[in-house]
PDB file of C-alpha atoms in Angstrom:
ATOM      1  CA  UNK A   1     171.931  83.295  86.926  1.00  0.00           C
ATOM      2  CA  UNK A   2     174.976  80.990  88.640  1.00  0.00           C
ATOM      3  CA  UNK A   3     173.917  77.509  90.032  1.00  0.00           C
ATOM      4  CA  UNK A   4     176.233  74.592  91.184  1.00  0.00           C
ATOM      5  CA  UNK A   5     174.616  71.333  92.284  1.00  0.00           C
ATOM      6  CA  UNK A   6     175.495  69.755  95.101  1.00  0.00           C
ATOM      7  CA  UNK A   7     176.136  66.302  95.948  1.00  0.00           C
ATOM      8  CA  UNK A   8     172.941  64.963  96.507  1.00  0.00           C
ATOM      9  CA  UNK A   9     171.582  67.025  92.913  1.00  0.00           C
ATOM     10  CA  UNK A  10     170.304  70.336  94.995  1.00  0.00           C
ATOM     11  CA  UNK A  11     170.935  73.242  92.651  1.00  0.00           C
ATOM     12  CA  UNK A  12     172.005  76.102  94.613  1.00  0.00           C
ATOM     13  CA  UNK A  13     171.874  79.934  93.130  1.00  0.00           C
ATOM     14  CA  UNK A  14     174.890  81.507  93.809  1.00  0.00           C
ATOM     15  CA  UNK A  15     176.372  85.256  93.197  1.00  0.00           C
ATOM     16  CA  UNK A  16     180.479  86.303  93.697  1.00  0.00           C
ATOM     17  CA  UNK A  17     181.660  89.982  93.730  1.00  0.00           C
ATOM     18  CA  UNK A  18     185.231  90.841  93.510  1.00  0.00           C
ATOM     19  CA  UNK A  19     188.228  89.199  93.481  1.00  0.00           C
ATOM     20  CA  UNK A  20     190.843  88.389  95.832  1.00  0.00           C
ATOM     21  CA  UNK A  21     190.893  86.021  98.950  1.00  0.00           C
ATOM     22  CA  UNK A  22     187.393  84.243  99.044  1.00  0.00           C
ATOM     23  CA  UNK A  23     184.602  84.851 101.644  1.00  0.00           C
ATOM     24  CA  UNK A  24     181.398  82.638 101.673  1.00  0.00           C
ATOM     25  CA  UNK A  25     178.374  84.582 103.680  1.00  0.00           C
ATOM     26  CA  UNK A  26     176.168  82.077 104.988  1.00  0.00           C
ATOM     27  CA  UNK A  27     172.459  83.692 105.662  1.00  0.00           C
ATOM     28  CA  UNK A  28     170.014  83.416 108.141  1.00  0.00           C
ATOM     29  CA  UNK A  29     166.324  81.133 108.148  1.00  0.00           C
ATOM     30  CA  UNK A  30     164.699  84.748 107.670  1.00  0.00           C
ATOM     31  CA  UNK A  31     167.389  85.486 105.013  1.00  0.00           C
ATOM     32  CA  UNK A  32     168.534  84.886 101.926  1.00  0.00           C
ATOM     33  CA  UNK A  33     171.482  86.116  99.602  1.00  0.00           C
ATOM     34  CA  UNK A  34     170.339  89.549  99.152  1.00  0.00           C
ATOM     35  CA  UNK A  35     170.552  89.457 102.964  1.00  0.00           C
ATOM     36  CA  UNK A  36     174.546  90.083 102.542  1.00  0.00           C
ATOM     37  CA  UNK A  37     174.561  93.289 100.605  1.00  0.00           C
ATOM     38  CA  UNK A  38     176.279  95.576 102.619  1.00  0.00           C
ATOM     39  CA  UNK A  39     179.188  93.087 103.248  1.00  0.00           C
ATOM     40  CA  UNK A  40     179.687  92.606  99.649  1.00  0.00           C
ATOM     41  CA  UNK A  41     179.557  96.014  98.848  1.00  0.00           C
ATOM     42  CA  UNK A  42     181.859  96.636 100.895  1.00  0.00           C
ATOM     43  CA  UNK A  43     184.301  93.903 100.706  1.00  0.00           C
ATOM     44  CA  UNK A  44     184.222  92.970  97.014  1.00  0.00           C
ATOM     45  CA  UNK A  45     186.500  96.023  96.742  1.00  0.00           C
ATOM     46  CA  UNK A  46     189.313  93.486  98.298  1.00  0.00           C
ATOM     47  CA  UNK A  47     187.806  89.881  98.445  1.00  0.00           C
ATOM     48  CA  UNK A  48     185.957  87.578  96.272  1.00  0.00           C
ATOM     49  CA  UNK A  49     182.393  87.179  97.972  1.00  0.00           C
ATOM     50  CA  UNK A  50     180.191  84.663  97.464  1.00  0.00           C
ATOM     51  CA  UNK A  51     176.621  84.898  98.752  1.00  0.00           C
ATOM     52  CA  UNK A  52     174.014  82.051  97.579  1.00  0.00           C
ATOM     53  CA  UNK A  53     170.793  81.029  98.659  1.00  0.00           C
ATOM     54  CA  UNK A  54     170.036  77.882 100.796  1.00  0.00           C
ATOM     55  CA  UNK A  55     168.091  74.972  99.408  1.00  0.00           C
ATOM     56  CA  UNK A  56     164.790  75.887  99.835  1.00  0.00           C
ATOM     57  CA  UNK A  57     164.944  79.435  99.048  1.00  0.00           C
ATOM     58  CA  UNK A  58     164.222  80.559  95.561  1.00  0.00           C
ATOM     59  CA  UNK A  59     165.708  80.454  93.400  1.00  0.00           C
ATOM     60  CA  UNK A  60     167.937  77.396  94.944  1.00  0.00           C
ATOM     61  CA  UNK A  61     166.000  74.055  94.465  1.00  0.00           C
ATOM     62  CA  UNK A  62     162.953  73.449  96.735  1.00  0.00           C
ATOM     63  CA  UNK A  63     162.959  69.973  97.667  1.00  0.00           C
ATOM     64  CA  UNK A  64     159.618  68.858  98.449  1.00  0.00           C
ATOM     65  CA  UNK A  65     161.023  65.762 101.090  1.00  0.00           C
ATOM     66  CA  UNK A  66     161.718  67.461 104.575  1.00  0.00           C
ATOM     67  CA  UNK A  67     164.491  64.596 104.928  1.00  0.00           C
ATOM     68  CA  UNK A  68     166.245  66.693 102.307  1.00  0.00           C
ATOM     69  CA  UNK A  69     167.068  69.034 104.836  1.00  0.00           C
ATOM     70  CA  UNK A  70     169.248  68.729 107.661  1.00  0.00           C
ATOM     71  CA  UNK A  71     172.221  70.197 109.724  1.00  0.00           C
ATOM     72  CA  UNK A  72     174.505  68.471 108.007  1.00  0.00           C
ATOM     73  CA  UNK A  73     173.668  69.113 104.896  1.00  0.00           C
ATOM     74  CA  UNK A  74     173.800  73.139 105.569  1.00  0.00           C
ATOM     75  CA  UNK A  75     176.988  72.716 106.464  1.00  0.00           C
ATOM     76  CA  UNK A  76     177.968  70.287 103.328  1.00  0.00           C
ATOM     77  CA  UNK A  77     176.090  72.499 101.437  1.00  0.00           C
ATOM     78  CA  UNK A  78     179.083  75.072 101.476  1.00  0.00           C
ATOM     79  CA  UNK A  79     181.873  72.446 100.586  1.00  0.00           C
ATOM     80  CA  UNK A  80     179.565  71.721  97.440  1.00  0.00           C
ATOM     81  CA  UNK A  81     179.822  74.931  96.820  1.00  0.00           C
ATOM     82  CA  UNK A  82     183.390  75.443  97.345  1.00  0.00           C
ATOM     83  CA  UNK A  83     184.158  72.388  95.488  1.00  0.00           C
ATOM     84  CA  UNK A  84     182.418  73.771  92.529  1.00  0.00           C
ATOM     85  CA  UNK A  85     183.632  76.871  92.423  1.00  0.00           C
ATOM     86  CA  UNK A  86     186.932  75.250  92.914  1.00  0.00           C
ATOM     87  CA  UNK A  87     187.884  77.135  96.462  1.00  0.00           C
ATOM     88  CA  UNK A  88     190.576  75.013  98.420  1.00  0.00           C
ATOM     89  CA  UNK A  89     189.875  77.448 101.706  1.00  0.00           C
ATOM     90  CA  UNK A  90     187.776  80.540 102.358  1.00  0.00           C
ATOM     91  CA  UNK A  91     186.800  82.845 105.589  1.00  0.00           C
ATOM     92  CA  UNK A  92     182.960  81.513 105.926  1.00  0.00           C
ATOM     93  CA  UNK A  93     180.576  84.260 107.887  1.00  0.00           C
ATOM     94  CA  UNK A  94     177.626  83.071 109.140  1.00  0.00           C
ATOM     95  CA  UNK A  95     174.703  84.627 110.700  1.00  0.00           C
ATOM     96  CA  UNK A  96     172.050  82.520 112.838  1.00  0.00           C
ATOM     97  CA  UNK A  97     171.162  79.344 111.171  1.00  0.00           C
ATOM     98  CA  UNK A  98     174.150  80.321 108.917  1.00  0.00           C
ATOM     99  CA  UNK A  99     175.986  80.451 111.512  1.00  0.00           C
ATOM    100  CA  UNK A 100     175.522  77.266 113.044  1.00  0.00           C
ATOM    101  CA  UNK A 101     176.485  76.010 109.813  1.00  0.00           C
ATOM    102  CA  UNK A 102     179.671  77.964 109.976  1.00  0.00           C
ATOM    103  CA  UNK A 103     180.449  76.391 113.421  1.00  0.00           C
ATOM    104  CA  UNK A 104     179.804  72.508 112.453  1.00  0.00           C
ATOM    105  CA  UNK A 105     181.880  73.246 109.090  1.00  0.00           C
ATOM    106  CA  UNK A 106     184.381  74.685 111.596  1.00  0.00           C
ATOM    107  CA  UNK A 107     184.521  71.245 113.611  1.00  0.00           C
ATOM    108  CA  UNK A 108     184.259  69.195 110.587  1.00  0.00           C
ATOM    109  CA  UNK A 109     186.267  70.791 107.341  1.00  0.00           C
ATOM    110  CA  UNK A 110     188.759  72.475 109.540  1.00  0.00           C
ATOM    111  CA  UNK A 111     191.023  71.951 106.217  1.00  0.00           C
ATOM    112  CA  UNK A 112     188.550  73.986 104.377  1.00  0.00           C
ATOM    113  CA  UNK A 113     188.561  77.012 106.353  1.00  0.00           C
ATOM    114  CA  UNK A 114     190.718  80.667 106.651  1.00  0.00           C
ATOM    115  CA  UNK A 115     188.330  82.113 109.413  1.00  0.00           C
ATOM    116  CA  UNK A 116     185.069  81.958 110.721  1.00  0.00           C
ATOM    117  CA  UNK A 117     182.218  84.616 111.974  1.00  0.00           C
ATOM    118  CA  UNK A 118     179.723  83.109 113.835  1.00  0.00           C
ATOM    119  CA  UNK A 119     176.857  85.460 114.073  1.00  0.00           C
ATOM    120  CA  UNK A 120     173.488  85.331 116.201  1.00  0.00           C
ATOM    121  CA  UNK A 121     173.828  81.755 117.067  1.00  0.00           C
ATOM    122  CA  UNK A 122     172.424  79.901 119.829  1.00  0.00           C
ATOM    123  CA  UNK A 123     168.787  80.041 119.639  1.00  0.00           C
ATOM    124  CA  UNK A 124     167.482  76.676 120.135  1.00  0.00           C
ATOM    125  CA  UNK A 125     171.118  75.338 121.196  1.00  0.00           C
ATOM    126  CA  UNK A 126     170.265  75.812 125.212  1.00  0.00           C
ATOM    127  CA  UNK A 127     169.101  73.129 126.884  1.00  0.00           C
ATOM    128  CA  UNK A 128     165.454  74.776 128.982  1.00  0.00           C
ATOM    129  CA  UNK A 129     167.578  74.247 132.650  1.00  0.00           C
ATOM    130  CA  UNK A 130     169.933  76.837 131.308  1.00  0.00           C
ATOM    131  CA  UNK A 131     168.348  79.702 130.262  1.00  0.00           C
ATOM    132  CA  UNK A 132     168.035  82.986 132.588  1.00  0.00           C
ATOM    133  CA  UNK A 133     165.103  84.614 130.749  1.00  0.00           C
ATOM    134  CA  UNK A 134     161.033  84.151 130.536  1.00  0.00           C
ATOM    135  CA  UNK A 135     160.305  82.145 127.596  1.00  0.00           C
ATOM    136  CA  UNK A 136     159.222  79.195 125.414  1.00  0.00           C
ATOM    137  CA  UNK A 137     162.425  77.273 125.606  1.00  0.00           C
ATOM    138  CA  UNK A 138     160.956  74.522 123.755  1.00  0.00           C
ATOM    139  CA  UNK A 139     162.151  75.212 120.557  1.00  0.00           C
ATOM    140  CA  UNK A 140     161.729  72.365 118.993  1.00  0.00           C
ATOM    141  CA  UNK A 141     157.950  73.072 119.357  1.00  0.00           C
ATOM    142  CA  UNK A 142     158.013  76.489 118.866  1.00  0.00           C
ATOM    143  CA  UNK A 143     159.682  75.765 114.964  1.00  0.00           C
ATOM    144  CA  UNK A 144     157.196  72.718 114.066  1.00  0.00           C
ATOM    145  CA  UNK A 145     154.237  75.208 115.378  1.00  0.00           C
ATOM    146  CA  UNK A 146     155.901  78.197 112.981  1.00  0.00           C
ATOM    147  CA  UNK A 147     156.259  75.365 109.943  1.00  0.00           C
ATOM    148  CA  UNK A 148     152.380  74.575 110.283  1.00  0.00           C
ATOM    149  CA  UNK A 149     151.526  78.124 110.367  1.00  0.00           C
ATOM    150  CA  UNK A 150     153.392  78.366 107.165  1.00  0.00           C
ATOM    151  CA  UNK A 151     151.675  75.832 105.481  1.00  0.00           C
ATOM    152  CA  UNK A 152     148.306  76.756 106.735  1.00  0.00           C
ATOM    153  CA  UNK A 153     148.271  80.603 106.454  1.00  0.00           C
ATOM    154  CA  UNK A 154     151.049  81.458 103.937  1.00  0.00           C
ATOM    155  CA  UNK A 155     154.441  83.340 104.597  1.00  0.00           C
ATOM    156  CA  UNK A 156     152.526  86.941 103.835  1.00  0.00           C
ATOM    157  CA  UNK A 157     150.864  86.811 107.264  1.00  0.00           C
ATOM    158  CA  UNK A 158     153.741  84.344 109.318  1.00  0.00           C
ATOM    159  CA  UNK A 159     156.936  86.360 107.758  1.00  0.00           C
ATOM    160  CA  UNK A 160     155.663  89.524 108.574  1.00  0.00           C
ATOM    161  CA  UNK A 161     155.066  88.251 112.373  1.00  0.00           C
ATOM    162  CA  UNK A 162     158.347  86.301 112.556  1.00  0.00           C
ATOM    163  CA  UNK A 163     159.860  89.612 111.120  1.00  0.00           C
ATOM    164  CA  UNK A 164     158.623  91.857 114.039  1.00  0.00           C
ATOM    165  CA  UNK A 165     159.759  89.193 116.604  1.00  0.00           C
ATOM    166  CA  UNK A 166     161.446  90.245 120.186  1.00  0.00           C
ATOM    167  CA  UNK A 167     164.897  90.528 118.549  1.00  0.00           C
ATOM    168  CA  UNK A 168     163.786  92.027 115.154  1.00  0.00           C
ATOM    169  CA  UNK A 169     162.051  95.128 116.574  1.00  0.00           C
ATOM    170  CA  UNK A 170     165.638  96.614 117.135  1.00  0.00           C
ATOM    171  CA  UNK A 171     166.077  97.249 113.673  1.00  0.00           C
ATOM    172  CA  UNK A 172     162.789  98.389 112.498  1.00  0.00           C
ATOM    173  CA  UNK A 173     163.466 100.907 115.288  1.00  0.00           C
ATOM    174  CA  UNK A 174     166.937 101.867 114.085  1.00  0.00           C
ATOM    175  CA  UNK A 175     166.319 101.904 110.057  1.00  0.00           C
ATOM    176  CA  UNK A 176     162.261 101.249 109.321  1.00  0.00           C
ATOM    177  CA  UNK A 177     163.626 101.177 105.512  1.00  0.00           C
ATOM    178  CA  UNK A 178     165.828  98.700 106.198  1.00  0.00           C
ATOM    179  CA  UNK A 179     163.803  96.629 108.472  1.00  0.00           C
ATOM    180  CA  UNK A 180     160.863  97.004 105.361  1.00  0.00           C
ATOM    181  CA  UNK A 181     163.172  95.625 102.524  1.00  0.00           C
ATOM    182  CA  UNK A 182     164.140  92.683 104.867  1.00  0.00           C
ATOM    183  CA  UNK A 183     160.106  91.704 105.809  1.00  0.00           C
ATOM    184  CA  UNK A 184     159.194  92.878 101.691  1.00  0.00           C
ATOM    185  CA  UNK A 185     161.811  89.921 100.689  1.00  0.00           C
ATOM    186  CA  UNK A 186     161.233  87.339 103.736  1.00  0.00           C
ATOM    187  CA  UNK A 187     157.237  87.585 103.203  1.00  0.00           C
ATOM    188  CA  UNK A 188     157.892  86.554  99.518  1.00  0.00           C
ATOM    189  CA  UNK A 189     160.318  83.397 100.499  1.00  0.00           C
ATOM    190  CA  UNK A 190     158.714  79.900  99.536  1.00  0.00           C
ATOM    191  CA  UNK A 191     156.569  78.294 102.304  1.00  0.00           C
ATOM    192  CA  UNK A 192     157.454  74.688 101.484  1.00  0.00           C
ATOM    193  CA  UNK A 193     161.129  75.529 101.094  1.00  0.00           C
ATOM    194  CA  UNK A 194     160.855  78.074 104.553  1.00  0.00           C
ATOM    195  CA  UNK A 195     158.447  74.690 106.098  1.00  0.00           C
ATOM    196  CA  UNK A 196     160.559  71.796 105.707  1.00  0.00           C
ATOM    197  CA  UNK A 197     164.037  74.308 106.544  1.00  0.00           C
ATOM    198  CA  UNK A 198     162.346  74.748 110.237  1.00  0.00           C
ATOM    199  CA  UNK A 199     161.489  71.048 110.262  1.00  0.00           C
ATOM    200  CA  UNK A 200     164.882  69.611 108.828  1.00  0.00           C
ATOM    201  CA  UNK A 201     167.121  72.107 109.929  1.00  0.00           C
ATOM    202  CA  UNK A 202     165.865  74.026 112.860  1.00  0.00           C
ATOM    203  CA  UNK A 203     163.984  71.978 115.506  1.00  0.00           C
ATOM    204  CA  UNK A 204     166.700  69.808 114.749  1.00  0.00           C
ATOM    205  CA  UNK A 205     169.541  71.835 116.373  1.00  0.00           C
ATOM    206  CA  UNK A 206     172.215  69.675 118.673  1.00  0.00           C
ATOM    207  CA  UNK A 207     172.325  70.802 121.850  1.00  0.00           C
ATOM    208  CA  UNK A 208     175.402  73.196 121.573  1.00  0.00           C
ATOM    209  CA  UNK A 209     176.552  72.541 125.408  1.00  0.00           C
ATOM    210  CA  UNK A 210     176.725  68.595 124.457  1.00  0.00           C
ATOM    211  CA  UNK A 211     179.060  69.186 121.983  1.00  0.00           C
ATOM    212  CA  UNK A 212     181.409  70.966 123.837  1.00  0.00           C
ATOM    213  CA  UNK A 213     184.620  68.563 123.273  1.00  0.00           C
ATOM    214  CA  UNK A 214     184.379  68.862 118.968  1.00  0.00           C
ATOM    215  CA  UNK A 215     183.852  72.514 119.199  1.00  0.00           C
ATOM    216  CA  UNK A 216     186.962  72.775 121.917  1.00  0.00           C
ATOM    217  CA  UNK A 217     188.428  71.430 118.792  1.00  0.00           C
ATOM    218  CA  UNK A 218     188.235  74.227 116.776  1.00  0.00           C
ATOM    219  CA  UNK A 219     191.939  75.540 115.902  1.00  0.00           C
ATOM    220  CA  UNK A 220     190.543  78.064 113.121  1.00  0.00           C
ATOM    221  CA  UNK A 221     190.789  81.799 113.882  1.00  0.00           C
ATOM    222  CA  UNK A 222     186.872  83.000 115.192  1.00  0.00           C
ATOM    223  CA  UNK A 223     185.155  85.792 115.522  1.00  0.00           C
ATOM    224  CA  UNK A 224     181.626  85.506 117.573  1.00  0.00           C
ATOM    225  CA  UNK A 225     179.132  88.315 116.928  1.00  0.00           C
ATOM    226  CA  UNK A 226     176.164  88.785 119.023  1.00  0.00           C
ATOM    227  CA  UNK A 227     173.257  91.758 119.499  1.00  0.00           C
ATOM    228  CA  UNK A 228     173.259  92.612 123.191  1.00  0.00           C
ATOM    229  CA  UNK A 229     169.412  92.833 122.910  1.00  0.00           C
ATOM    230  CA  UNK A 230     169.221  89.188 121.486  1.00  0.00           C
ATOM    231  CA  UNK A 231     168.493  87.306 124.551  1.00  0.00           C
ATOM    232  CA  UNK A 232     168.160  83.762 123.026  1.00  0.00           C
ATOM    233  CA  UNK A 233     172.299  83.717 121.973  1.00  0.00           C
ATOM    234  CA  UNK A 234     174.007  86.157 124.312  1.00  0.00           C
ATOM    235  CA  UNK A 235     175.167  82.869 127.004  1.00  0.00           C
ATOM    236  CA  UNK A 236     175.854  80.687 123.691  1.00  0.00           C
ATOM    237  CA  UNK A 237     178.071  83.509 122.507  1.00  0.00           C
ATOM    238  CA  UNK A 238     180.289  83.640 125.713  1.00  0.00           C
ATOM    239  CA  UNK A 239     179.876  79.507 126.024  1.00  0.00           C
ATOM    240  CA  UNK A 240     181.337  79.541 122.486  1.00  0.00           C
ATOM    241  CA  UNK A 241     184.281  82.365 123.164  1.00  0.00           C
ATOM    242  CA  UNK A 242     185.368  80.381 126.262  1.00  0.00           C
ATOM    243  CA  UNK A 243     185.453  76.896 124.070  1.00  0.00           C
ATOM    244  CA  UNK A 244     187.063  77.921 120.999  1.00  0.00           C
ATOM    245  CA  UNK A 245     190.280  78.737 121.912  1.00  0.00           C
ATOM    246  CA  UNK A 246     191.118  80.983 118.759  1.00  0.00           C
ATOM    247  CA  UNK A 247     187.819  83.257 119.794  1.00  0.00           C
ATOM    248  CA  UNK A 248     187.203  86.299 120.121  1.00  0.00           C
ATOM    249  CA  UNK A 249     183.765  87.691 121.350  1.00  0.00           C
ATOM    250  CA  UNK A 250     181.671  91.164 119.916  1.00  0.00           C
ATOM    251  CA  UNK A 251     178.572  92.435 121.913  1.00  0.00           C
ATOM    252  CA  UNK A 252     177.149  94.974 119.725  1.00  0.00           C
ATOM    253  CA  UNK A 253     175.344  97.443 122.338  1.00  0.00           C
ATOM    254  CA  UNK A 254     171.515  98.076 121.548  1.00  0.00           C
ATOM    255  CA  UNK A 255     171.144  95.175 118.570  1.00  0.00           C
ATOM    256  CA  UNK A 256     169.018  92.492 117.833  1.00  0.00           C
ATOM    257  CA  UNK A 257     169.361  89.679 115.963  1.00  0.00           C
ATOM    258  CA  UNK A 258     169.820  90.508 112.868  1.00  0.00           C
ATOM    259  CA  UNK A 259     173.552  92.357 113.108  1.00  0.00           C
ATOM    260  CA  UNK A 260     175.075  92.711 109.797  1.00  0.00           C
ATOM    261  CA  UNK A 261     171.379  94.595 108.324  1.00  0.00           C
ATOM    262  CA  UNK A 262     170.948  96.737 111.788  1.00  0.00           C
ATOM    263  CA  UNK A 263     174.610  97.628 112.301  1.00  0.00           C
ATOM    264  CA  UNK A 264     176.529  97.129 108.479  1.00  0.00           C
ATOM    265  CA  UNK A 265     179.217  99.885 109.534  1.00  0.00           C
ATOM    266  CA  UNK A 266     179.766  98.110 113.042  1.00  0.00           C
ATOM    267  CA  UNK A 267     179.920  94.609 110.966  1.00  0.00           C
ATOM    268  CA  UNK A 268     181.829  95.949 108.544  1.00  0.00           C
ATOM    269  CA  UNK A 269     184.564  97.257 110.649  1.00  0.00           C
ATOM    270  CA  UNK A 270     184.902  94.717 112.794  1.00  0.00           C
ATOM    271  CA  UNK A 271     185.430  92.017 109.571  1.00  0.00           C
ATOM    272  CA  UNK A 272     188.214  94.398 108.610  1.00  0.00           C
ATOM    273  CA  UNK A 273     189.895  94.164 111.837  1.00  0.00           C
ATOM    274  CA  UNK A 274     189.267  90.594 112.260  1.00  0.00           C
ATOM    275  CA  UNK A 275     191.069  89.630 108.618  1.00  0.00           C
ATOM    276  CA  UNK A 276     193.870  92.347 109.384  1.00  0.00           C
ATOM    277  CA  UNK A 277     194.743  90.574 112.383  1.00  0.00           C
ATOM    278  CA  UNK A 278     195.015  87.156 110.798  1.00  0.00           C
ATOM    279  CA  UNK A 279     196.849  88.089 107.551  1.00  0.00           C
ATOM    280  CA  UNK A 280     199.073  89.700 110.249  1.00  0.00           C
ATOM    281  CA  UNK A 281     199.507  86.821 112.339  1.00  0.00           C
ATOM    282  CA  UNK A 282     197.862  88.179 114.968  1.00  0.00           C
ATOM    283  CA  UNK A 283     194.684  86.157 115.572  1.00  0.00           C
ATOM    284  CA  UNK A 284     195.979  83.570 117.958  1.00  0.00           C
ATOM    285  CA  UNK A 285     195.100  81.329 120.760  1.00  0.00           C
ATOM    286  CA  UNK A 286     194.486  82.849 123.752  1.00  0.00           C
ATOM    287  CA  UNK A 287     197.560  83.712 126.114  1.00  0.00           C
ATOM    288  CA  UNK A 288     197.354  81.299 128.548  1.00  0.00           C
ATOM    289  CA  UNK A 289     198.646  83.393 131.489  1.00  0.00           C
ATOM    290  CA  UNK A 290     194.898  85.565 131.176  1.00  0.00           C
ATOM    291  CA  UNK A 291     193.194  82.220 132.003  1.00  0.00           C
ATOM    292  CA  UNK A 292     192.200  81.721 135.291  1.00  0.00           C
ATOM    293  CA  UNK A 293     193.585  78.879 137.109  1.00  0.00           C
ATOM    294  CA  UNK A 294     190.392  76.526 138.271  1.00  0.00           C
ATOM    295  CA  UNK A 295     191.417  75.072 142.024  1.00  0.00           C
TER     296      UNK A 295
END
């Protein structure tokens, strides 16, 4: 087993596949680095990919202090891991809290990154005036609620709820076997570690819209991925494409949340074309004459 330790003495578990130009998949709060198989399957054939498990998620360090876990440390979290591993730049994909991680490293290592994939992000990130849809917008509540349950009734009986959530169903509907090996492996996560990541990390979420101005700063070629089913990040996702200049935007038809495990081929293809375009030159800002002039 591979572990680098980060600058504050976390010791991160880490995996790499392959060899070639570096990707870094970045995993989601329901996640962890198993979550990535099908990408590195797939694209260890032509890349060196790195998948590794978040503090808090065995067999990465558990703190026990929630103040040990934060935003920015997810996103600092990768340049330790980088910086260890001795990568000067990498394409970093990033799935729902992984990819809000992706996005901040985006604003602030620019230097450090090839690409980036920013995957189911947005829930929590919409201020309650905002949203079109019936639902608890108070996320911050909704995550210290979900901690507590954690604590008080274990991850056995809370993972396999948060696994059959409104944006999860999707792919137990698509690929049951799938969907099983994903709540098997979230169910067993550690409740402190999965506790203190919703209250450090989670409730914790900047609004997205109030940092408009650094993420208009984002030069780095983007790709946003979003479910069309998962209602909490579909308005992020297009807030995001029309910010990032270098964007592009993917609206995979009937998905939930959870993209890369419901839809690997999809994913898969769409990477592809994504790092063809850039080692082409192709991935550039957006032509200026398709914008439309604001009177």
């Amino acid at each position: 087993m591979s572990f680098i330790k980060t600058d504050d003495n976390v010791n991160l578990f880490y995996e790499t596949n392959g060899t070639g130009e570096p990707i870094i998949f970045v995993h989601e709060f329901a996640g962890d680095y198993r979550s990535w198989a099908p990408q590195v399957n797939y694209f260890s054939r032509y890349n060196q990919c790195i998948t590794y498990c978040a503090r808090g998620y065995h067999p990465s360090d558990t703190p026990q202090d929630e103040i040990k876990y934060s935003q920015e440390r997810a996103w600092q979290d990768i340049i330790s891991l980088m910086d260890n591993l001795k990568i000067e730049k990498a394409h970093i994909v990033g799935l729902s809290m992984g990819g809000f991680a992706t996005l901040h490293l985006g604003i602030q290592a620019p230097h450090r990154v090839r690409s980036l994939v920013i995957a189911g992000c947005g829930y929590g990130a919409i201020p309650i005036e905002k949203t079109t849809y019936n639902q608890d917008a108070d996320f911050t509540n909704v995550s210290f609620d979900t901690a507590q349950n954690i604590i008080n009734k274990g991850m056995e009986v809370v993972g396999s709820e948060y696994a059959l959530g409104p944006s999860r169903v999707q792919f137990q509907n698509k690929d049951p076997k799938g969907w099983q090996l994903f709540n098997d492996q979230l169910v067993k996560h550690d409740a402190v570690g999965s506790a203190n990541t919703l209250l450090g990390v989670q409730n914790k979420r900047p609004n997205l819209y109030e940092l408009e101005k650094e993420i208009s700063s984002i030069n780095s070629p983007t790709l946003i991925i979003n479910g069309d089913e998962d209602d909490m990040c579909l308005e992020v996702g297009l807030f995001l494409k029309r910010t990032i200049k270098t964007s592009g935007l993917l609206i995979v038809p009937k998905t939930g949340h959870t993209i890369n495990l419901e839809e690997p081929a999809l994913f898969n293809l769409h990477l592809s074309e994504f790092y063809s375009s850039i080692n082409a030159s192709k991935w550039n800002e957006r032509d200026k004459r398709a914008e439309i002039v604001k009177l």
